Tab-separated table of C-alpha atoms in Angstrom:
chain	number	residue	atom	x	y	z
K	1	MET	CA	-6.383	-78.242	20.822
K	2	THR	CA	-9.726	-76.934	21.354
K	3	ASN	CA	-11.856	-73.514	20.329
K	4	ALA	CA	-10.717	-71.194	22.546
K	5	GLU	CA	-12.810	-68.318	21.622
K	6	PRO	CA	-10.976	-65.052	22.875
K	7	LEU	CA	-12.674	-61.810	24.027
K	8	ALA	CA	-11.115	-59.167	22.007
K	9	HIS	CA	-12.158	-55.228	21.137
K	10	ASP	CA	-13.401	-54.808	18.042
K	11	GLU	CA	-11.958	-51.534	17.781
K	12	SER	CA	-9.609	-52.662	14.509
K	13	VAL	CA	-10.637	-56.348	14.268
K	14	ASN	CA	-6.998	-56.977	13.526
K	15	PRO	CA	-4.364	-59.269	15.565
K	16	ASP	CA	-3.164	-55.726	17.719
K	17	SER	CA	-7.282	-55.492	18.873
K	18	ALA	CA	-6.860	-57.861	21.575
K	19	ILE	CA	-7.801	-56.446	25.200
K	20	GLY	CA	-4.055	-55.353	26.314
K	21	GLY	CA	-2.343	-56.968	23.434
K	22	GLU	CA	-3.801	-60.119	24.747
K	23	ARG	CA	-6.225	-62.800	23.563
K	24	LEU	CA	-8.040	-63.666	26.779
K	25	GLY	CA	-8.704	-67.281	25.955
K	26	ILE	CA	-11.702	-68.734	27.974
K	27	VAL	CA	-10.939	-73.001	28.259
K	28	GLU	CA	-10.906	-72.817	31.606
K	29	SER	CA	-14.194	-71.628	32.599
K	30	ARG	CA	-16.439	-73.388	30.224
K	31	PRO	CA	-20.104	-73.855	31.329
K	32	THR	CA	-21.288	-77.471	31.383
K	33	LEU	CA	-22.118	-78.762	28.291
K	34	LEU	CA	-24.581	-81.494	27.085
K	35	SER	CA	-23.721	-83.174	23.359
K	36	ASN	CA	-26.738	-83.541	21.029
K	37	VAL	CA	-25.535	-86.679	19.831
K	38	SER	CA	-27.758	-87.085	16.867
K	39	GLU	CA	-26.911	-83.748	14.964
K	40	GLY	CA	-23.000	-83.607	16.264
K	41	THR	CA	-23.610	-80.624	17.995
K	42	ILE	CA	-23.276	-78.703	21.552
K	43	VAL	CA	-26.202	-77.768	23.115
K	44	PRO	CA	-25.212	-74.967	26.128
K	45	THR	CA	-26.746	-75.381	29.077
K	46	ASP	CA	-30.206	-73.305	30.225
K	47	GLU	CA	-27.533	-71.285	32.688
K	48	TRP	CA	-25.259	-70.354	30.309
K	49	LEU	CA	-28.183	-69.509	27.323
K	50	GLU	CA	-30.066	-67.454	30.375
K	51	LYS	CA	-26.932	-65.365	30.785
K	52	TYR	CA	-26.332	-65.044	26.899
K	53	GLN	CA	-29.908	-63.870	26.318
K	54	SER	CA	-29.141	-61.110	28.918
K	55	ILE	CA	-25.667	-59.781	26.751
K	56	LYS	CA	-26.627	-60.234	23.597
K	57	ASP	CA	-27.406	-57.003	22.891
K	58	LYS	CA	-23.963	-55.924	23.895
K	59	LEU	CA	-22.369	-58.245	21.051
K	60	VAL	CA	-23.752	-57.066	18.063
K	61	CYS	CA	-22.465	-55.467	15.113
K	62	LYS	CA	-22.876	-51.953	14.689
K	63	THR	CA	-21.152	-51.727	11.494
K	64	ASP	CA	-22.901	-52.517	7.919
K	65	LEU	CA	-20.960	-55.577	7.662
K	66	ASP	CA	-22.768	-56.101	4.165
K	67	ALA	CA	-21.932	-52.551	2.576
K	68	GLN	CA	-18.430	-53.938	1.967
K	69	PHE	CA	-20.016	-56.272	-0.584
K	70	THR	CA	-22.265	-53.241	-2.183
K	71	GLU	CA	-20.190	-49.898	-2.085
K	72	LYS	CA	-17.526	-49.343	-4.421
K	73	VAL	CA	-15.371	-47.226	-1.192
K	74	ILE	CA	-15.636	-48.242	2.059
K	75	GLY	CA	-13.284	-45.454	4.819
K	76	GLY	CA	-11.681	-43.963	2.074
K	77	MET	CA	-10.537	-47.549	0.486
K	78	ALA	CA	-11.763	-48.920	-2.662
K	79	VAL	CA	-12.992	-52.337	-2.158
K	80	ASP	CA	-13.708	-55.168	-3.871
K	81	VAL	CA	-16.010	-58.658	-3.831
K	82	LEU	CA	-14.228	-62.199	-5.135
K	83	ASP	CA	-16.702	-64.978	-5.770
K	84	ILE	CA	-15.112	-68.421	-4.596
K	85	GLY	CA	-17.674	-70.639	-5.189
K	86	THR	CA	-20.325	-72.048	-3.028
K	87	VAL	CA	-20.491	-73.996	-0.223
K	88	HIS	CA	-22.444	-76.567	0.960
K	89	PHE	CA	-24.348	-77.068	4.209
K	90	PRO	CA	-26.141	-79.929	4.462
K	91	THR	CA	-27.419	-79.831	8.326
K	92	GLY	CA	-27.165	-75.651	8.427
K	93	THR	CA	-24.444	-76.925	11.686
K	94	VAL	CA	-21.950	-73.653	11.253
K	95	PHE	CA	-18.254	-73.777	12.494
K	96	ALA	CA	-15.371	-71.030	11.535
K	97	CYS	CA	-11.816	-71.501	12.907
K	98	ASP	CA	-8.267	-72.014	11.394
K	99	PRO	CA	-8.164	-75.052	9.118
K	100	LEU	CA	-4.174	-75.126	9.967
K	101	MET	CA	-4.498	-75.672	13.379
K	102	ALA	CA	-8.249	-76.362	14.740
K	103	LEU	CA	-10.315	-77.945	12.141
K	104	GLU	CA	-10.879	-81.580	13.536
K	105	GLU	CA	-11.613	-80.200	17.178
K	106	THR	CA	-13.554	-76.808	16.736
K	107	PRO	CA	-17.416	-77.201	18.383
K	108	PRO	CA	-20.001	-75.074	15.871
K	109	PHE	CA	-22.455	-72.431	16.489
K	110	ILE	CA	-25.609	-72.372	18.488
K	111	GLN	CA	-27.103	-70.383	15.944
K	112	THR	CA	-28.125	-72.285	12.412
K	113	ILE	CA	-28.522	-71.483	9.055
K	114	PRO	CA	-31.223	-73.584	6.377
K	115	ALA	CA	-29.801	-76.690	4.891
K	116	GLY	CA	-28.649	-75.813	1.065
K	117	THR	CA	-25.318	-74.680	-0.694
K	118	TYR	CA	-24.559	-70.690	-0.591
K	119	PRO	CA	-22.552	-68.551	-2.577
K	120	VAL	CA	-19.373	-67.747	-1.027
K	121	LYS	CA	-17.742	-63.771	-1.505
K	122	ILE	CA	-14.877	-62.075	-0.060
K	123	CYS	CA	-14.606	-58.128	0.071
K	124	VAL	CA	-10.820	-57.561	-0.506
K	125	VAL	CA	-8.913	-53.869	-0.212
K	126	PRO	CA	-6.579	-53.833	-3.006
K	127	SER	CA	-3.452	-52.058	-2.073
K	128	LYS	CA	0.102	-51.622	-3.631
K	129	LYS	CA	1.110	-50.006	0.021
K	130	TYR	CA	-0.606	-52.521	2.165
K	131	GLY	CA	-1.194	-55.594	-0.145
K	132	ASN	CA	-4.534	-57.319	-0.862
K	133	ARG	CA	-6.137	-57.750	2.117
K	134	TYR	CA	-9.290	-60.085	3.076
K	135	ALA	CA	-11.320	-57.639	5.169
K	136	CYS	CA	-14.389	-60.238	5.290
K	137	VAL	CA	-16.019	-62.993	3.955
K	138	LYS	CA	-19.708	-63.720	3.122
K	139	VAL	CA	-21.679	-66.684	2.848
K	140	ALA	CA	-24.941	-65.150	1.397
K	141	ILE	CA	-28.196	-67.105	2.249
K	142	ARG	CA	-31.090	-65.057	1.082
K	143	THR	CA	-30.736	-61.360	-0.631
K	144	GLU	CA	-32.683	-59.643	1.761
K	145	LYS	CA	-30.310	-57.133	3.543
K	146	PRO	CA	-29.246	-57.950	7.201
K	147	VAL	CA	-30.715	-55.499	10.073
K	148	ARG	CA	-29.150	-57.212	12.739
K	149	TYR	CA	-25.559	-58.922	12.916
K	150	GLU	CA	-25.622	-61.242	15.439
K	151	LEU	CA	-22.346	-62.908	17.249
K	152	GLY	CA	-21.699	-66.890	16.373
K	153	MET	CA	-21.454	-68.325	19.789
K	154	THR	CA	-20.714	-71.566	20.269
K	155	GLY	CA	-21.527	-72.032	24.019
K	156	HIS	CA	-18.039	-72.504	25.262
K	157	GLU	CA	-17.660	-68.784	25.984
K	158	ASP	CA	-17.238	-67.655	29.436
K	159	LEU	CA	-20.390	-65.120	30.276
K	160	SER	CA	-18.996	-64.213	33.491
K	161	GLN	CA	-16.214	-61.448	31.963
K	162	ASP	CA	-17.261	-57.957	31.921
K	163	LEU	CA	-17.998	-56.937	28.462
K	164	SER	CA	-18.033	-53.621	27.242
K	165	GLU	CA	-18.962	-51.794	23.875
K	166	GLY	CA	-17.544	-53.127	21.018
K	167	GLU	CA	-15.905	-56.631	22.432
K	168	PHE	CA	-16.176	-60.343	21.255
K	169	PHE	CA	-15.560	-63.254	21.264
K	170	GLY	CA	-13.874	-65.129	18.014
K	171	PHE	CA	-11.796	-67.734	16.704
K	172	ASP	CA	-8.229	-67.802	17.085
K	173	VAL	CA	-5.760	-67.675	13.752
K	174	ASP	CA	-2.426	-69.033	14.300
K	175	ALA	CA	-1.421	-70.288	10.361
K	176	GLY	CA	-2.752	-66.696	8.528
K	177	MET	CA	-5.742	-68.802	7.309
K	178	GLY	CA	-9.923	-68.983	8.145
K	179	CYS	CA	-12.388	-70.835	6.888
K	180	ILE	CA	-16.181	-71.547	7.688
K	181	ALA	CA	-18.369	-74.851	6.686
K	182	ASP	CA	-20.852	-77.308	7.794
K	183	VAL	CA	-20.344	-79.875	10.377
K	184	ARG	CA	-20.635	-82.686	8.278
K	185	THR	CA	-17.375	-81.549	6.069
K	186	GLN	CA	-15.971	-81.503	9.548
K	187	ALA	CA	-16.471	-84.937	10.429
K	188	ALA	CA	-16.064	-85.685	6.293
K	189	PHE	CA	-12.153	-84.653	7.192
K	190	LYS	CA	-11.808	-86.126	10.528
K	191	ASP	CA	-12.479	-89.256	8.326
K	192	TYR	CA	-10.690	-88.646	5.442
K	193	TRP	CA	-7.192	-87.435	7.769
K	194	ALA	CA	-7.500	-90.250	9.752
K	195	LYS	CA	-7.175	-92.493	6.728
K	196	ARG	CA	-4.333	-90.179	5.632
K	197	LEU	CA	-2.564	-90.662	9.144
K	198	GLU	CA	-2.973	-94.347	8.866
K	199	GLU	CA	-0.399	-93.998	5.770
K	200	ASP	CA	1.657	-91.642	7.058
K	201	PRO	CA	1.731	-90.737	11.032
K	202	ASP	CA	4.086	-88.108	10.126
K	203	ILE	CA	2.023	-85.849	7.519
K	204	ASP	CA	0.533	-82.520	8.906
K	205	PRO	CA	-2.365	-80.615	7.012
K	206	TYR	CA	-0.693	-77.347	5.595
K	207	ASN	CA	2.413	-79.293	4.123
K	208	ASP	CA	1.150	-82.720	2.549
K	209	LEU	CA	-2.182	-81.441	1.566
K	210	PHE	CA	-3.233	-77.383	1.606
K	211	SER	CA	-0.088	-76.290	0.748
K	212	ASP	CA	0.590	-77.871	-2.862
K	213	LEU	CA	-3.894	-76.777	-3.440
K	214	LEU	CA	-3.026	-73.683	-2.343
K	215	GLU	CA	-0.552	-72.947	-4.866
K	216	GLU	CA	-2.379	-74.648	-7.536
K	217	ASN	CA	-5.662	-72.306	-7.082
K	218	ALA	CA	-3.592	-69.141	-7.251
K	219	LYS	CA	-2.157	-70.036	-10.513
K	220	ALA	CA	-6.157	-71.192	-11.997
K	221	HIS	CA	-7.041	-68.166	-9.817
K	222	PRO	CA	-4.635	-65.614	-9.449
K	223	LYS	CA	-6.592	-62.435	-8.917
K	224	TYR	CA	-6.215	-61.645	-5.796
K	225	GLN	CA	-4.069	-63.795	-3.996
K	226	GLU	CA	-0.138	-64.085	-3.940
K	227	GLU	CA	2.091	-67.121	-5.301
K	228	TYR	CA	1.178	-69.283	-2.755
K	229	GLY	CA	-2.384	-68.768	-2.565
K	230	ASP	CA	-4.657	-67.221	-0.607
K	231	TRP	CA	-7.816	-68.782	-0.980
K	232	LEU	CA	-9.155	-72.152	-1.524
K	233	ASN	CA	-12.747	-73.680	-1.646
K	234	TRP	CA	-11.559	-77.876	-1.256
K	235	THR	CA	-13.902	-81.135	-1.529
K	236	VAL	CA	-13.232	-83.393	0.984
K	237	PRO	CA	-12.219	-86.483	-1.400
K	238	ASP	CA	-15.656	-88.860	-2.352
K	239	THR	CA	-18.043	-86.619	-0.679
K	240	ASP	CA	-20.070	-83.549	-1.597
K	241	CYS	CA	-18.903	-81.447	1.455
K	242	ASN	CA	-16.210	-78.589	0.675
K	243	LEU	CA	-14.229	-76.542	2.273
K	244	PRO	CA	-13.587	-72.668	1.859
K	245	VAL	CA	-10.351	-71.532	2.847
K	246	PHE	CA	-9.061	-67.757	2.870
K	247	ALA	CA	-6.485	-65.590	3.919
K	248	SER	CA	-6.776	-63.931	7.626
K	249	GLY	CA	-6.702	-60.175	6.623
K	250	TRP	CA	-3.814	-59.044	8.811
K	251	GLY	CA	-2.819	-62.181	9.337
K	252	ASP	CA	-2.988	-64.311	13.207
K	253	GLY	CA	-5.224	-62.799	15.952
K	254	CYS	CA	-8.780	-63.445	16.974
K	255	TYR	CA	-11.486	-63.189	14.622
K	256	PRO	CA	-15.215	-62.727	14.960
K	257	VAL	CA	-18.255	-64.224	13.387
K	258	TYR	CA	-22.003	-62.570	12.594
K	259	PHE	CA	-25.184	-63.733	11.199
K	260	GLY	CA	-26.866	-61.292	9.801
K	261	TYR	CA	-30.646	-61.102	9.905
K	262	ASP	CA	-33.235	-59.574	8.109
K	263	ALA	CA	-36.166	-57.183	9.317
K	264	LYS	CA	-38.536	-60.308	9.567
K	265	GLY	CA	-35.802	-62.177	12.310
K	266	ASP	CA	-34.673	-64.568	9.243
K	267	VAL	CA	-30.671	-65.110	8.661
K	268	CYS	CA	-29.691	-64.054	5.503
K	269	ALA	CA	-25.751	-63.843	5.414
K	270	VAL	CA	-22.681	-65.634	7.941
K	271	TYR	CA	-20.054	-63.170	7.716
K	272	VAL	CA	-16.191	-63.772	9.170
K	273	ARG	CA	-14.907	-60.117	10.011
K	274	PHE	CA	-11.025	-60.038	9.663
K	275	ILE	CA	-10.488	-56.088	9.347
K	276	ASP	CA	-12.875	-52.711	10.365
K	277	ILE	CA	-11.894	-51.012	7.296
K	278	GLU	CA	-13.068	-47.620	8.831
K	279	GLU	CA	-10.884	-47.874	11.784
K	280	SER	CA	-8.052	-50.259	10.489
K	281	TYR	CA	-6.217	-48.563	7.613
K	282	PRO	CA	-5.940	-44.727	8.790
K	283	ASN	CA	-4.027	-46.170	11.957
K	284	ARG	CA	-1.812	-48.406	9.579
K	285	ASP	CA	1.515	-48.216	10.282
K	286	SER	CA	3.424	-46.712	7.283
């Protein structure tokens, strides 16, 4: 399975927000990509980058995503912040995906962050009516406030499509979970899982790894979690590579990642956006 960044609309950032009710996969029309073997990253061609530079301003997020981590009420809904530990980025090359479906194959973003270990926070919308929903996940890199939110891009996107304001490319979620981590964590998981498969070729990541871990974490940290677990900060055995895993807003769908930059142009946070709180909640079915 490849990481197909679909083109969707940012009206509510939920599974119903894709254009025409569908997620528009772009795997069939990819630019030629060059592999940077030493870093394990993908380098887009000059042609792709030139096209991207001409349209990137259309892809910025105009919502102040960081407000979800500083305000108490967004769009009339109370919000809270859940700290789930830290995430280690030994290379600063970032990827995000559904960890139960595409953890081994997902390409990284062309945007990078400084190598380091950073806090991970989740903006939660507590609700008896709708359940406790995870609206946004933040990897906090610096304390400065973002003034620009740039859409994370992998170089796989089909930029020949006509883009309108508020549309985005994002990663597919088919198992109700998302994650964000360093490419070295991805490589460490590949090695770990390959050894597990040698012992038992019939195992799968959810039933034979994450299911029990999520349940155990929910018992240890029950706040804003259901019985079967809604988040996990798991370290690949015998490594210092960890993988924050979290429930994806309303569930399956297409979700964007944004890199927040401060007034000096330095990256200060990375955001996985699941729910546009102001747009989504007033329009939810009763």
